[in-house]
Short mmCIF file of C-alpha atoms and ligand atoms in Angstrom, two decimals:
data_model
loop_
_atom_site.label_atom_id
_atom_site.label_comp_id
_atom_site.label_asym_id
_atom_site.label_seq_id
_atom_site.Cartn_x
_atom_site.Cartn_y
_atom_site.Cartn_z
CA MET A 716 -23.31 9.37 -17.49
CA ILE A 717 -22.24 7.32 -14.49
CA ILE A 718 -18.68 8.52 -14.02
CA ARG A 719 -18.49 12.14 -12.96
CA LYS A 720 -15.68 13.73 -11.07
CA GLN A 721 -16.60 16.07 -8.29
CA PRO A 722 -15.25 19.49 -9.20
CA ASP A 723 -12.92 21.33 -6.90
CA LEU A 724 -13.84 19.91 -3.56
CA ARG A 725 -12.03 21.37 -0.62
CA TYR A 726 -10.62 19.30 2.26
CA SER A 727 -13.33 20.64 4.58
CA ASP A 728 -15.99 19.61 2.02
CA VAL A 729 -15.02 15.95 1.98
CA THR A 730 -14.07 15.61 5.65
CA PRO A 731 -16.97 15.41 8.07
CA GLN A 732 -17.05 18.73 9.93
CA ASP A 733 -16.47 17.29 13.39
CA VAL A 734 -13.49 15.21 12.27
CA TYR A 735 -12.08 18.22 10.46
CA LEU A 736 -12.53 20.52 13.42
CA ASN A 737 -11.24 17.99 15.92
CA ARG A 738 -8.15 17.43 13.83
CA ARG A 739 -7.60 21.14 13.80
CA ARG A 740 -7.99 21.34 17.56
CA PHE A 741 -5.72 18.31 17.93
CA LEU A 742 -3.07 19.91 15.83
CA GLY A 743 -3.45 23.02 17.94
CA VAL A 744 -3.14 25.31 14.94
CA SER A 745 -5.14 28.11 13.36
CA ALA A 746 -7.63 27.55 10.58
CA ALA A 747 -5.18 29.06 8.13
CA ALA A 748 -2.33 26.80 9.26
CA ALA A 749 -4.70 23.83 9.14
CA ALA A 750 -5.62 24.67 5.59
CA ALA A 751 -1.96 24.77 4.67
CA LEU A 752 -1.40 21.36 6.23
CA ALA A 753 -4.44 19.93 4.45
CA VAL A 754 -4.16 17.86 1.35
CA PRO A 755 -4.19 20.23 -1.62
CA ARG A 756 -7.63 20.41 -3.13
CA SER A 757 -6.45 18.94 -6.39
CA ALA A 758 -5.56 15.81 -4.40
CA GLN A 759 -9.06 14.86 -3.45
CA ALA A 760 -9.98 11.34 -4.36
CA ALA A 761 -13.01 11.98 -6.52
CA THR A 762 -15.16 8.91 -6.62
CA THR A 763 -18.86 8.55 -7.18
CA LYS A 764 -21.38 5.94 -6.08
CA LEU A 765 -21.63 2.85 -8.20
CA ASN A 766 -24.34 0.18 -7.71
CA ALA A 767 -23.61 -3.43 -8.37
CA ALA A 768 -25.31 -6.81 -7.77
CA LYS A 769 -23.61 -9.00 -5.17
CA THR A 770 -22.24 -12.32 -6.45
CA GLN A 771 -21.95 -15.86 -5.04
CA PRO A 772 -18.96 -18.27 -4.95
CA PRO A 773 -16.74 -18.67 -6.92
CA PHE A 774 -17.09 -14.97 -7.81
CA SER A 775 -17.04 -13.94 -4.14
CA VAL A 776 -15.21 -15.31 -1.13
CA SER A 777 -16.69 -15.04 2.36
CA GLU A 778 -13.49 -13.80 3.97
CA LYS A 779 -13.37 -10.50 5.81
CA GLU A 780 -13.02 -7.53 3.44
CA THR A 781 -9.94 -5.42 3.91
CA PRO A 782 -10.95 -1.91 5.02
CA PHE A 783 -11.33 0.76 2.30
CA SER A 784 -8.67 2.85 3.98
CA THR A 785 -6.11 0.07 3.54
CA ILE A 786 -7.12 -0.82 0.00
CA SER A 787 -6.92 2.81 -1.09
CA GLY A 788 -3.93 3.78 1.09
CA TYR A 789 -1.46 0.93 0.53
CA ASN A 790 -0.85 0.48 -3.16
CA ASN A 791 1.52 -0.49 -5.91
CA PHE A 792 1.21 1.98 -8.81
CA TYR A 793 4.72 2.90 -9.88
CA GLU A 794 3.45 5.70 -12.18
CA PHE A 795 2.66 7.48 -8.94
CA GLY A 796 5.65 6.47 -6.78
CA THR A 797 7.49 3.37 -5.68
CA GLY A 798 6.50 3.57 -1.99
CA LYS A 799 3.29 1.89 -0.89
CA GLU A 800 1.86 5.18 0.41
CA ASP A 801 2.94 7.33 -2.52
CA PRO A 802 0.02 6.51 -4.89
CA ALA A 803 -2.58 7.68 -2.40
CA GLN A 804 -0.77 11.02 -2.18
CA LEU A 805 0.09 11.53 -5.82
CA ALA A 806 -2.53 9.71 -7.90
CA PRO A 807 -5.50 11.87 -6.76
CA LYS A 808 -3.75 14.90 -8.30
CA TRP A 809 -3.90 13.23 -11.71
CA ARG A 810 -6.82 14.48 -13.77
CA VAL A 811 -8.38 11.40 -15.33
CA PRO A 812 -9.04 12.20 -19.05
CA ASP A 813 -12.75 12.43 -19.79
CA PRO A 814 -14.01 10.89 -22.01
CA TRP A 815 -11.80 7.89 -21.31
CA GLN A 816 -11.20 6.01 -24.53
CA VAL A 817 -10.04 2.44 -24.89
CA ARG A 818 -8.56 1.24 -28.20
CA ILE A 819 -9.11 -2.45 -28.99
CA GLU A 820 -7.09 -3.59 -31.97
CA GLY A 821 -4.55 -6.08 -33.28
CA PRO A 822 -4.36 -8.84 -35.91
CA GLY A 823 -6.65 -10.95 -33.79
CA ALA A 824 -9.50 -8.45 -33.82
CA ASP A 825 -11.98 -8.59 -36.73
CA LYS A 826 -13.75 -5.53 -35.39
CA PRO A 827 -11.08 -3.20 -34.04
CA GLN A 828 -12.57 -0.12 -32.49
CA THR A 829 -12.31 2.68 -29.93
CA MET A 830 -14.86 2.61 -27.19
CA ASP A 831 -15.38 5.15 -24.43
CA LEU A 832 -15.90 4.17 -20.84
CA ASN A 833 -19.62 4.94 -20.80
CA ALA A 834 -20.23 2.54 -23.69
CA ILE A 835 -18.04 -0.11 -22.07
CA MET A 836 -19.99 0.11 -18.79
CA LYS A 837 -23.21 -0.72 -20.69
CA LEU A 838 -21.84 -4.03 -22.03
CA ALA A 839 -22.90 -6.05 -19.00
CA PRO A 840 -24.57 -5.59 -15.63
CA LEU A 841 -22.19 -4.40 -12.92
CA GLU A 842 -21.31 -7.06 -10.36
CA GLU A 843 -19.63 -6.84 -6.99
CA ARG A 844 -17.04 -9.63 -6.67
CA ILE A 845 -15.16 -10.14 -3.49
CA TYR A 846 -11.73 -11.43 -4.56
CA ARG A 847 -8.55 -12.28 -2.77
CA HIS A 848 -5.64 -10.22 -4.09
CA ARG A 849 -2.12 -11.58 -3.56
CA CYS A 850 0.86 -9.34 -4.32
CA VAL A 851 4.11 -11.01 -5.38
CA GLU A 852 5.65 -9.20 -2.38
CA ALA A 853 3.72 -11.63 -0.12
CA TRP A 854 0.99 -9.32 1.21
CA SER A 855 -2.64 -9.88 0.46
CA ILE A 856 -6.00 -8.13 0.70
CA VAL A 857 -9.68 -8.98 0.14
CA VAL A 858 -11.40 -6.52 -2.18
CA PRO A 859 -15.07 -5.93 -3.11
CA TRP A 860 -14.40 -5.00 -6.75
CA ILE A 861 -17.10 -3.79 -9.13
CA GLY A 862 -17.15 -4.68 -12.80
CA PHE A 863 -17.83 -7.70 -14.96
CA SER A 864 -15.99 -10.37 -16.94
CA LEU A 865 -13.42 -8.99 -19.38
CA SER A 866 -14.79 -11.43 -22.00
CA ALA A 867 -17.81 -9.12 -22.48
CA LEU A 868 -15.50 -6.43 -23.86
CA LEU A 869 -13.21 -8.76 -25.85
CA LYS A 870 -16.19 -10.29 -27.67
CA VAL A 871 -17.08 -6.79 -29.05
CA ALA A 872 -13.81 -6.86 -30.99
CA ALA A 873 -14.72 -10.22 -32.59
CA PRO A 874 -11.57 -12.25 -31.85
CA ASN A 875 -10.43 -14.38 -34.79
CA SER A 876 -8.07 -17.40 -34.99
CA LYS A 877 -5.00 -15.09 -34.72
CA ALA A 878 -6.07 -13.99 -31.25
CA LYS A 879 -3.78 -16.17 -29.09
CA TYR A 880 -2.82 -13.56 -26.47
CA VAL A 881 -4.25 -10.30 -25.16
CA ALA A 882 -1.87 -7.37 -24.52
CA PHE A 883 -2.86 -4.52 -22.22
CA THR A 884 -1.33 -1.04 -22.02
CA SER A 885 -1.76 1.51 -19.21
CA TYR A 886 -2.25 5.18 -19.80
CA TYR A 887 0.94 7.14 -19.43
CA ASP A 888 1.43 10.90 -19.08
CA GLY A 889 5.00 11.95 -18.31
CA LYS A 890 3.83 15.28 -16.99
CA ALA A 891 1.55 13.77 -14.32
CA MET A 892 3.46 10.61 -13.55
CA LEU A 893 6.97 9.50 -12.63
CA SER A 894 9.60 9.05 -15.37
CA GLN A 895 10.91 5.61 -16.18
CA GLY A 896 14.17 6.56 -14.50
CA GLU A 897 12.42 7.59 -11.31
CA ALA A 898 10.28 4.48 -11.20
CA GLY A 899 12.88 2.02 -12.40
CA ILE A 900 10.46 0.29 -14.81
CA ARG A 901 9.31 0.80 -18.36
CA PHE A 902 6.34 3.02 -19.12
CA PRO A 903 3.68 2.69 -20.32
CA TYR A 904 3.15 -0.28 -18.08
CA VAL A 905 2.23 -3.33 -20.18
CA GLU A 906 0.79 -6.69 -19.28
CA GLY A 907 -0.59 -9.71 -21.05
CA LEU A 908 -2.67 -12.86 -20.75
CA ARG A 909 -3.17 -15.93 -22.91
CA LEU A 910 -6.56 -15.73 -24.65
CA ASP A 911 -8.13 -18.46 -22.53
CA GLU A 912 -6.96 -16.71 -19.36
CA ALA A 913 -8.40 -13.43 -20.56
CA MET A 914 -11.70 -15.09 -21.49
CA ASN A 915 -11.99 -16.95 -18.17
CA SER A 916 -15.02 -15.56 -16.40
CA LEU A 917 -12.97 -14.83 -13.25
CA THR A 918 -10.90 -12.27 -15.16
CA MET A 919 -12.48 -8.95 -14.46
CA LEU A 920 -12.78 -5.61 -16.18
CA CYS A 921 -13.05 -3.42 -13.14
CA MET A 922 -14.43 0.14 -12.65
CA GLY A 923 -14.96 0.31 -8.96
CA LEU A 924 -14.61 -1.03 -5.41
CA TYR A 925 -16.56 -0.68 -2.21
CA GLY A 926 -19.67 0.70 -3.93
CA GLN A 927 -17.93 3.54 -5.73
CA THR A 928 -15.79 4.26 -8.82
CA LEU A 929 -12.09 3.38 -8.54
CA PRO A 930 -9.96 5.81 -6.55
CA ASN A 931 -7.14 6.95 -8.89
CA GLN A 932 -4.55 5.07 -6.85
CA ASN A 933 -6.45 1.79 -7.53
CA GLY A 934 -6.35 2.25 -11.30
CA ALA A 935 -9.08 4.69 -12.29
CA PRO A 936 -11.08 4.66 -14.32
CA LEU A 937 -10.68 1.11 -15.66
CA ARG A 938 -8.37 -1.80 -14.78
CA ILE A 939 -8.02 -5.53 -15.07
CA VAL A 940 -8.23 -7.88 -12.06
CA VAL A 941 -6.87 -11.44 -12.36
CA PRO A 942 -7.38 -13.01 -8.93
CA TRP A 943 -5.34 -16.21 -9.36
CA LYS A 944 -2.21 -14.39 -10.44
CA TYR A 945 0.22 -12.17 -8.58
CA GLY A 946 -1.02 -8.60 -8.30
CA PHE A 947 1.25 -7.09 -10.95
CA LYS A 948 -0.78 -8.90 -13.66
CA SER A 949 -3.78 -6.79 -12.63
CA ILE A 950 -2.86 -3.79 -14.76
CA LYS A 951 -4.31 -0.37 -13.91
CA SER A 952 -5.71 2.57 -15.86
CA ILE A 953 -5.78 0.77 -19.23
CA ASN A 954 -6.47 2.51 -22.50
CA LYS A 955 -5.33 -0.08 -25.05
CA ILE A 956 -6.03 -3.77 -25.62
CA SER A 957 -4.51 -5.75 -28.43
CA LEU A 958 -5.45 -9.23 -29.62
CA VAL A 959 -2.14 -10.68 -30.81
CA GLU A 960 -0.59 -13.87 -32.09
CA ASN A 961 2.50 -14.01 -29.88
CA GLN A 962 3.17 -13.76 -26.17
CA PRO A 963 3.44 -10.01 -25.51
CA PRO A 964 6.15 -8.31 -23.42
CA THR A 965 5.21 -7.50 -19.84
CA THR A 966 6.66 -4.74 -17.68
CA TRP A 967 8.01 -6.75 -14.76
CA ASN A 968 9.35 -9.50 -17.03
CA ILE A 969 11.26 -6.82 -18.97
CA ALA A 970 12.55 -5.36 -15.68
CA ASN A 971 13.74 -8.72 -14.32
CA SER A 972 12.87 -11.87 -16.27
CA ARG A 973 14.45 -14.17 -13.71
CA GLU A 974 12.17 -12.92 -10.95
CA TYR A 975 8.92 -12.25 -12.85
CA GLY A 976 7.55 -14.59 -15.46
CA PHE A 977 4.73 -14.19 -17.97
CA TYR A 978 2.34 -16.54 -16.17
CA SER A 979 2.89 -15.50 -12.54
CA ASN A 980 0.16 -17.72 -11.15
CA VAL A 981 0.08 -17.56 -7.39
CA ASN A 982 2.06 -20.63 -6.36
CA PRO A 983 3.28 -21.38 -2.78
CA GLU A 984 5.44 -24.19 -4.20
CA VAL A 985 7.63 -21.95 -6.32
CA ASP A 986 9.58 -19.32 -4.40
CA HIS A 987 10.59 -15.97 -5.72
CA PRO A 988 14.45 -16.00 -6.12
CA ARG A 989 14.71 -13.59 -3.14
CA TRP A 990 11.89 -14.73 -0.81
CA SER A 991 9.44 -17.52 -0.04
CA GLN A 992 5.98 -17.48 -1.53
CA ALA A 993 4.66 -20.17 0.94
CA THR A 994 2.95 -17.74 3.23
CA GLU A 995 1.53 -14.22 3.08
CA ASN A 996 0.68 -11.26 5.29
CA ARG A 997 -3.03 -10.51 4.97
CA LEU A 998 -2.99 -6.78 5.72
CA GLY A 999 -4.51 -6.16 9.14
CA GLU A 1000 -3.83 -9.64 10.53
CA LEU A 1001 -1.11 -10.58 12.99
CA SER A 1002 -0.20 -14.11 11.97
CA ARG A 1003 0.74 -15.09 8.47
CA ARG A 1004 -1.57 -17.21 6.30
CA LYS A 1005 -0.56 -20.11 4.13
CA THR A 1006 -0.68 -19.03 0.47
CA LEU A 1007 -3.15 -21.07 -1.59
CA LYS A 1008 -2.19 -22.43 -5.01
CA PHE A 1009 -3.79 -20.23 -7.71
CA ASN A 1010 -4.71 -18.03 -4.78
CA GLY A 1011 -7.54 -20.48 -3.97
CA TYR A 1012 -9.10 -20.31 -7.45
CA GLY A 1013 -7.77 -23.70 -8.66
CA ASP A 1014 -11.17 -25.24 -9.33
CA GLN A 1015 -11.77 -22.52 -11.89
CA VAL A 1016 -8.36 -22.17 -13.46
CA ALA A 1017 -6.05 -25.20 -12.84
CA GLY A 1018 -7.32 -26.89 -16.00
CA MET A 1019 -5.80 -24.17 -18.15
CA TYR A 1020 -2.34 -25.26 -16.99
CA ALA A 1021 -2.79 -29.03 -16.89
CA PHE A 1022 -0.02 -29.74 -19.42
CA MET A 1023 2.38 -27.02 -18.23
CA ASP A 1024 5.35 -27.19 -15.89
CA LEU A 1025 4.55 -24.29 -13.59
CA ARG A 1026 8.12 -24.25 -12.30
CA LYS A 1027 9.37 -23.44 -15.83
CA ASN A 1028 6.35 -21.30 -16.64
CA TYR A 1029 6.55 -19.16 -13.48
N1 MTE B 2198 -0.17 0.52 -14.43
C1 MTE B 2198 0.15 -0.19 -13.32
N2 MTE B 2198 -0.63 -1.23 -12.94
C2 MTE B 2198 -0.30 -1.92 -11.81
C3 MTE B 2198 0.86 -1.61 -11.08
C4 MTE B 2198 1.65 -0.50 -11.52
O1 MTE B 2198 2.68 -0.16 -10.89
N3 MTE B 2198 1.26 0.20 -12.61
N4 MTE B 2198 1.18 -2.38 -9.93
C5 MTE B 2198 0.64 -3.75 -9.88
C6 MTE B 2198 0.83 -4.40 -8.59
S1 MTE B 2198 2.43 -4.93 -8.23
C7 MTE B 2198 -0.19 -4.67 -7.72
S2 MTE B 2198 0.04 -5.59 -6.30
C8 MTE B 2198 -1.57 -4.14 -7.97
C9 MTE B 2198 -2.02 -3.32 -6.79
O2 MTE B 2198 -3.38 -2.99 -6.92
P1 MTE B 2198 -4.11 -2.12 -5.78
O3 MTE B 2198 -3.20 -0.95 -5.49
O4 MTE B 2198 -5.41 -1.72 -6.33
O5 MTE B 2198 -4.23 -3.03 -4.58
O6 MTE B 2198 -1.60 -3.31 -9.13
C10 MTE B 2198 -0.85 -3.76 -10.24
N5 MTE B 2198 -1.12 -2.93 -11.42
MO1 MO B 2199 2.13 -6.52 -6.51
#
């Protein structure tokens, strides 16, 4: 049992005493008032330690890692709010179902099955991979993710010749998450990849970051990470995977097909209809960086698109 949520931690339990006391002194308020100001105890990010073997290029870049506080404090996770700081406030209050079950099915799966997270985590050794992450909104981060290639899980379902695409579905609980009306997008959040993209060794099934299990706001307990595509392809908190024959619908394409395509490979040559994609703001840096084609992973992935017009297939 590797994943275990810490029960009922109080703010003072997870905040080093001196920091906690200093903050109280700084606020100039009583202990009772400080407790009222504190994050409710249900909102503690409950992560546990997760060991993983470091990896070499191309599975890790040598760029400076974005601090944990940024990675876990500035997020896109519309189920928990549309503002970048909302998920860090709201997602920790969500109680991640335990056991976490993932259904793998579809006409392309000869061995459809339901697997729980503990079984999934035993499919391959955990690796730490330091990937660039580029959001379509032109900010980027560098994240030490923990997990392994998604292919290890897909193989368990024995893909057959009908498996042309892989469709992913996020968990959705209307009681703990925003409504579709509030978020402005369809729930459950859905994403998809072509089979070769999903089987590419860079595509990651991810259970952690920075040496610990995923904070809820980063997609606990299990997400996908596709480093050469815009961030919205990296779907969070998944509980269903389908091997299908046709290109599956995807949430942002449904919301606005002119702005968000199925492929969504990072491409500085093709602008978003409302802004340039030529440069990006690496969070924490002052000057903008030039965006790299395929987010810098071209050697590993460009071949998959050799015969495609990436302007049409944006
Ligand atoms: N289920 C779900 N997955 C999601 C999103 C979302 O709103 N819901 N946002 C996407 C977007 S736009 C980005 S940039 C990344 C952000 O991942 P991070 O918060 O771990 O950096 O998650 C992606 N996965
Ligand atoms: Mo994004």
